[in-house]
mmCIF file of C-alpha atoms in Angstrom:
data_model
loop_
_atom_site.group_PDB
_atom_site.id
_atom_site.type_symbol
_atom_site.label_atom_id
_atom_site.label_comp_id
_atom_site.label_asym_id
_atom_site.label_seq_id
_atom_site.Cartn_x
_atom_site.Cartn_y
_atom_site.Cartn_z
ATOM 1 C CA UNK A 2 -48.215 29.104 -64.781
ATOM 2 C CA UNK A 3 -45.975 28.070 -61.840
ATOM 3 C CA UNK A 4 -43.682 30.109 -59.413
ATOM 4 C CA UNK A 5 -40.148 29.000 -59.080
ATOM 5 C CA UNK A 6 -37.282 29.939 -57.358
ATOM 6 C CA UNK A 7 -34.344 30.190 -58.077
ATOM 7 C CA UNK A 8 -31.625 29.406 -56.141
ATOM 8 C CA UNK A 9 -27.569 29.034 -55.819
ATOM 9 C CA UNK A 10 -26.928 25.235 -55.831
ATOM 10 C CA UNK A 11 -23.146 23.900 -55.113
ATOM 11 C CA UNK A 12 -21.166 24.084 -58.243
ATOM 12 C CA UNK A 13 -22.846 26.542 -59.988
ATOM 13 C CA UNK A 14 -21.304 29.881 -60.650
ATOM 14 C CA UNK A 15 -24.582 31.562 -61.038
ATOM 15 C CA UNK A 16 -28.070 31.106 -59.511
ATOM 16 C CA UNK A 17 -29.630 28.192 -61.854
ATOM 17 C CA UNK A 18 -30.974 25.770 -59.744
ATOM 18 C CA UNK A 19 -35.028 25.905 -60.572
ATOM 19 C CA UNK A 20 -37.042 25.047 -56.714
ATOM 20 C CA UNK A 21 -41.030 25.061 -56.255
ATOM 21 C CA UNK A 22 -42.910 25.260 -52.792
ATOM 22 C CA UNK A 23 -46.065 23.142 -54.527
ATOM 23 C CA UNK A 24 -44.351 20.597 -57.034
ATOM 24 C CA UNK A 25 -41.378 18.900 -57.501
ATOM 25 C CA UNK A 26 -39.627 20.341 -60.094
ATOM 26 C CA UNK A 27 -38.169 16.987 -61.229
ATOM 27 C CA UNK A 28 -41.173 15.468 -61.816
ATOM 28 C CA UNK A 29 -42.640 18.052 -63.623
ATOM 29 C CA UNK A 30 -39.710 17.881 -66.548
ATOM 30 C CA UNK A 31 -39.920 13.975 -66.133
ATOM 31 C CA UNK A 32 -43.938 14.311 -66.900
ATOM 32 C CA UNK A 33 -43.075 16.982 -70.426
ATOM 33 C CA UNK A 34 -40.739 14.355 -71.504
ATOM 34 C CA UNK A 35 -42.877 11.082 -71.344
ATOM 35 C CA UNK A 36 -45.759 13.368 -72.459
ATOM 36 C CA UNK A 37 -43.662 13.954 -76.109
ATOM 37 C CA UNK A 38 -42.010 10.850 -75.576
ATOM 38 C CA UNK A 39 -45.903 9.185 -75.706
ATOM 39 C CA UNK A 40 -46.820 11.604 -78.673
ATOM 40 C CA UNK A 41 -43.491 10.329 -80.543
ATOM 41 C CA UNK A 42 -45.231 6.979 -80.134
ATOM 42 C CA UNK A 43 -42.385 5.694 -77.900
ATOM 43 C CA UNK A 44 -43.464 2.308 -76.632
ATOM 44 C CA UNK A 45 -42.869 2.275 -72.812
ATOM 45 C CA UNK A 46 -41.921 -0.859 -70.775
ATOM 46 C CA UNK A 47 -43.210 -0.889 -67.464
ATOM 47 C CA UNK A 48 -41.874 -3.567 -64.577
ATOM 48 C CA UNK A 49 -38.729 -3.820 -66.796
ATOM 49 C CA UNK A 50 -35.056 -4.777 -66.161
ATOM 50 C CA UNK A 51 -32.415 -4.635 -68.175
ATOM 51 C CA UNK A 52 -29.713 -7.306 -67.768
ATOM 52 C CA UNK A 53 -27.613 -7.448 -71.053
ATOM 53 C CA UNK A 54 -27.025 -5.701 -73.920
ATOM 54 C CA UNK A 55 -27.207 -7.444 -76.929
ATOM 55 C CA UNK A 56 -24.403 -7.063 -79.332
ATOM 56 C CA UNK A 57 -23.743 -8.794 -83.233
ATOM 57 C CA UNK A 58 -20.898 -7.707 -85.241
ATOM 58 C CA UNK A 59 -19.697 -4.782 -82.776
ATOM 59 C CA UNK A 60 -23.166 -3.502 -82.747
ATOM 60 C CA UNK A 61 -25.788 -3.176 -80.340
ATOM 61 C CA UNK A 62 -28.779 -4.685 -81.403
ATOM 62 C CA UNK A 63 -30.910 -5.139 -78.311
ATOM 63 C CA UNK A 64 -31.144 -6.676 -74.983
ATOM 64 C CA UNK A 65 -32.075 -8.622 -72.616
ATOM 65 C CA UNK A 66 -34.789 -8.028 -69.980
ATOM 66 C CA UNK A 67 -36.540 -9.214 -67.287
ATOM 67 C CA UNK A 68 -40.190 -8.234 -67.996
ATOM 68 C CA UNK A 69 -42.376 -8.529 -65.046
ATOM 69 C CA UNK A 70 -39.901 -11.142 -63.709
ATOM 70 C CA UNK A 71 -40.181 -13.040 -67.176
ATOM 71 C CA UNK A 72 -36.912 -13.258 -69.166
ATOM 72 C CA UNK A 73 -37.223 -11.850 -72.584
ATOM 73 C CA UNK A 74 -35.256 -10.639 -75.606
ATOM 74 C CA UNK A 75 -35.750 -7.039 -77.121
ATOM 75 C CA UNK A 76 -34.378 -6.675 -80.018
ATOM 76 C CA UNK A 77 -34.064 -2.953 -81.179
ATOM 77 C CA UNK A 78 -32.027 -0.873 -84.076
ATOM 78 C CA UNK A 79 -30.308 1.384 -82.003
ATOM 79 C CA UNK A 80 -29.864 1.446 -78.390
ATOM 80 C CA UNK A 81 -29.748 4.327 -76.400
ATOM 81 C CA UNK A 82 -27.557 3.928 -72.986
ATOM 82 C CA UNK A 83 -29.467 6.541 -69.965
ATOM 83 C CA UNK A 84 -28.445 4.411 -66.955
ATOM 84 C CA UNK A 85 -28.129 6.598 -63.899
ATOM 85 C CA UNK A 86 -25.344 5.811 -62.314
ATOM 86 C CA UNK A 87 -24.166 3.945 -58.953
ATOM 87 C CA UNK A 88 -25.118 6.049 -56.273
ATOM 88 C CA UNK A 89 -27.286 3.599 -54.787
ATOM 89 C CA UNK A 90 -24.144 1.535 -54.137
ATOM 90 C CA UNK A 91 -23.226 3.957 -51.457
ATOM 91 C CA UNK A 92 -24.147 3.981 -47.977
ATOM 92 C CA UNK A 93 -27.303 6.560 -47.043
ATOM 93 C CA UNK A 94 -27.974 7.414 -50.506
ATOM 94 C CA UNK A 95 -30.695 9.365 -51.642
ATOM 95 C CA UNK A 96 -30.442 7.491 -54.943
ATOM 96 C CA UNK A 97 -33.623 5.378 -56.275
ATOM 97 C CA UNK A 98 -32.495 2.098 -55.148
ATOM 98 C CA UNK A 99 -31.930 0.785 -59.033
ATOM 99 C CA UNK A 100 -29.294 3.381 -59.458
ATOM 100 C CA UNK A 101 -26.785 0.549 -58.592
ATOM 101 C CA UNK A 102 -24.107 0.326 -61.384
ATOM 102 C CA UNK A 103 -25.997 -1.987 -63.825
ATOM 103 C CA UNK A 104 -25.830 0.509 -66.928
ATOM 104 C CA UNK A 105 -22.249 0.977 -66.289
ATOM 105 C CA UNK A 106 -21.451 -2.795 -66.173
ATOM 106 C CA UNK A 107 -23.709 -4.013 -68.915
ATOM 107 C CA UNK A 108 -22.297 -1.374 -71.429
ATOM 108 C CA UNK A 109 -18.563 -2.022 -70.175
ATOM 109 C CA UNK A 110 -19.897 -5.852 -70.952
ATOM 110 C CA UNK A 111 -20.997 -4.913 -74.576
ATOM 111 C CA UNK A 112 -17.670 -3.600 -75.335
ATOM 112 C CA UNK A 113 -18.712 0.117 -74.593
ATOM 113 C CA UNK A 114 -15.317 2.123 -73.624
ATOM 114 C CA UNK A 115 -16.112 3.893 -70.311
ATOM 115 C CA UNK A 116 -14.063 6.505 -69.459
ATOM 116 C CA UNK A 117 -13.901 9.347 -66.486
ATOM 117 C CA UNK A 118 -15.709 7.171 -63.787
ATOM 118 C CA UNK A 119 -13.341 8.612 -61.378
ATOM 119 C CA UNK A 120 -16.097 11.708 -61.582
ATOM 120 C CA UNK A 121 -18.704 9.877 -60.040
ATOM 121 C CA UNK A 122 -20.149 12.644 -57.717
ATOM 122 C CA UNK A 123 -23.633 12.565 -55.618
ATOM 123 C CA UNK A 124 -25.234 14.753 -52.954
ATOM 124 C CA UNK A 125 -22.932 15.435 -50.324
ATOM 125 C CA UNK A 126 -25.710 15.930 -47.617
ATOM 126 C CA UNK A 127 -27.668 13.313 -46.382
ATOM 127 C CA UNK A 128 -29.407 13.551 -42.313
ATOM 128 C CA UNK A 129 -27.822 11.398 -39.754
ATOM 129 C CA UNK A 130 -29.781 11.819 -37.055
ATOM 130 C CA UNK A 131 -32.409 11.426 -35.756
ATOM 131 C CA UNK A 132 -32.577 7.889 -36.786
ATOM 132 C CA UNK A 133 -36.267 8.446 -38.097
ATOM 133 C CA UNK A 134 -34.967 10.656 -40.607
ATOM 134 C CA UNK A 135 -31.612 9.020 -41.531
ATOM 135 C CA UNK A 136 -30.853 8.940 -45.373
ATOM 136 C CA UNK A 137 -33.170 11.689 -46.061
ATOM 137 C CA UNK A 138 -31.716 14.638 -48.340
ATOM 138 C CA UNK A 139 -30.192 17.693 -46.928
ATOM 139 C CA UNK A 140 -30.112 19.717 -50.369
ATOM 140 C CA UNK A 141 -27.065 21.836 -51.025
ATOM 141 C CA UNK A 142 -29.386 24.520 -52.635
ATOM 142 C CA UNK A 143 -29.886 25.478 -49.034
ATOM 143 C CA UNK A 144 -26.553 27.237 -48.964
ATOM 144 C CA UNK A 145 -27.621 29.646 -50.994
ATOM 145 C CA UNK A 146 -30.530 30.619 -48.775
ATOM 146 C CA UNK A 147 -27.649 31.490 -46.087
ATOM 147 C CA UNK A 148 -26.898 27.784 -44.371
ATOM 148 C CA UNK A 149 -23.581 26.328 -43.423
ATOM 149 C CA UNK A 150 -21.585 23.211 -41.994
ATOM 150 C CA UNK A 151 -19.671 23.373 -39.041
ATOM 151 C CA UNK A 152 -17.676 21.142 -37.373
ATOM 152 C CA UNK A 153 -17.655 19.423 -33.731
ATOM 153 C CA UNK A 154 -16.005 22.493 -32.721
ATOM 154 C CA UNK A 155 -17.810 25.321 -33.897
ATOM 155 C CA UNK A 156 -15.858 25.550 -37.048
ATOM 156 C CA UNK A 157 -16.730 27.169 -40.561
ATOM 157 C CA UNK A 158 -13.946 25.049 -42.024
ATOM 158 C CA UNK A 159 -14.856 24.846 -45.966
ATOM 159 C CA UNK A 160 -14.404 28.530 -45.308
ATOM 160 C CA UNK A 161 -10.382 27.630 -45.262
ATOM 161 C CA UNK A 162 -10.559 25.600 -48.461
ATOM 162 C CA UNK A 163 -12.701 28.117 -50.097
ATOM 163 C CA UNK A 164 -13.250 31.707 -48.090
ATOM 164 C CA UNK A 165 -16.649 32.543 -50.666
ATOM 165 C CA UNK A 166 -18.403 30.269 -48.217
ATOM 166 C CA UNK A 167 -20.892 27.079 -48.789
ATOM 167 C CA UNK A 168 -23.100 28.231 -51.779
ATOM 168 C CA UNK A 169 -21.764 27.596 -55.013
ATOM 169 C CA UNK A 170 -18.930 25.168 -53.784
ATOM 170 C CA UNK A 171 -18.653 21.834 -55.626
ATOM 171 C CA UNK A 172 -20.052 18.751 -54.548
ATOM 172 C CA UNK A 173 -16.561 17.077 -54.682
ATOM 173 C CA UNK A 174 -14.512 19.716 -52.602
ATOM 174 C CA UNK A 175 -17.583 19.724 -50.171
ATOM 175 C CA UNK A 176 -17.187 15.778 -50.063
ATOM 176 C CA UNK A 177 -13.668 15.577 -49.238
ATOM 177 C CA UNK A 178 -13.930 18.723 -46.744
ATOM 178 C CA UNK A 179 -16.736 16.765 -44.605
ATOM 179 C CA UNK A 180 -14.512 13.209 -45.179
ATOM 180 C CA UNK A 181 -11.522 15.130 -43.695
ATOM 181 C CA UNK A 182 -13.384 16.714 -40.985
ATOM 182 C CA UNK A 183 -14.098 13.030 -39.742
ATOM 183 C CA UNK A 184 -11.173 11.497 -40.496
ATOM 184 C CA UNK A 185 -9.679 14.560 -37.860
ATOM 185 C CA UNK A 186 -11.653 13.618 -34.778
ATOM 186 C CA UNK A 187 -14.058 16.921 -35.981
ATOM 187 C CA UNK A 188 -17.003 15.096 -36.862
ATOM 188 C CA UNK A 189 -20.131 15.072 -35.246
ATOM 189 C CA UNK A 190 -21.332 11.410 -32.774
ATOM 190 C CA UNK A 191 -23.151 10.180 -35.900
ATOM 191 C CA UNK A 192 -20.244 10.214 -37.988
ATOM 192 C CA UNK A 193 -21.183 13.542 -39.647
ATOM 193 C CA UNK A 194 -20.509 17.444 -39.453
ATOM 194 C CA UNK A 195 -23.723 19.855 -38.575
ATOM 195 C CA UNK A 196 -25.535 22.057 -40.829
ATOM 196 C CA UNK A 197 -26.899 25.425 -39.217
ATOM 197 C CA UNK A 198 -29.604 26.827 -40.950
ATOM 198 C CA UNK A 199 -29.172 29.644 -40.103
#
């Protein structure tokens, strides 16, 4: 009963990313799932923080929380680890501010092996300027619809790393293209490259 779009989002060999004029798509799957998660009779914990996983015998058995600012202990029979990540940590991140690196450190505290954190990637596009708007998201899905980045003079230049053009590159390459860029004297005053629309 809703129209999406879809478009070509960066790192994607084929059109997949799903994008709606009148909802966030996002939210919508976020709703379905707490919706079955409620009918599963999930218990949910609201103004919760996790601060250690609990662990007896080289098993997790629970954890510790902060429950409304109120220390408290959870104990559980499985634990299920769906931290996001540590975007948060970096500067103008779109991230939810509690996407800091917790998980990562309480589970590598529990004994958890991580491995492949080297991979940590996160939207490449955030808006610099004007200052009203700074840290707001500049989705990559808009490369697809025909944008691209240039340089402080003029350039196309992911189009010499990859000649295809913005849509469908990976978040990585575009990363260390825009990093480079700077790091050249080819950024833009704020410390960016530009985006034409197009």
């Amino acid at each position: 009963d809703h129209d999406y779009l879809r478009r070509h989002a960066a790192g994607s060999t084929h059109p997949r990313s799903l994008c709606q004029t009148s909802h966030i798509v996002g939210t919508q799957i976020s709703n379905k799932l707490k919706e079955w998660l409620i009918d599963a009779e999930v218990t949910f914990m609201l103004n919760t923080i996790c601060t250690d996983i609990l662990v007896y015998d080289n098993k997790a058995i629970g954890a510790r929380a902060l429950i409304n600012g109120q220390p408290r202990i959870i104990g559980s029979s499985f634990v299920v680890a769906a931290w996001g990540g540590a975007g948060s940590l970096l500067p103008n991140s779109t991230y939810p501010r509690d996407v800091n690196g917790r998980g990562i450190s309480m589970l590598s505290h529990a004994g958890v092996l991580l491995r492949d954190l080297e991979f940590l990637e996160f939207e490449p596009l955030v808006l610099l300027s004007p200052v009203e708007i700074k840290g707001e998201p500049c989705p990559t899905a808009m490369f697809g619809e025909g944008a691209h980045l240039l340089n402080s003079k003029g350039e196309r230049f992911i189009l010499t790393i990859r000649p295809q053009g913005e849509a469908g590159t990976p978040k990585t390459i575009l990363n260390q293209a825009i990093l480079e860029q700077v790091e050249l004297g080819n950024g833009s005053p704020r410390g960016g490259v530009y985006m034409d629309l197009g």
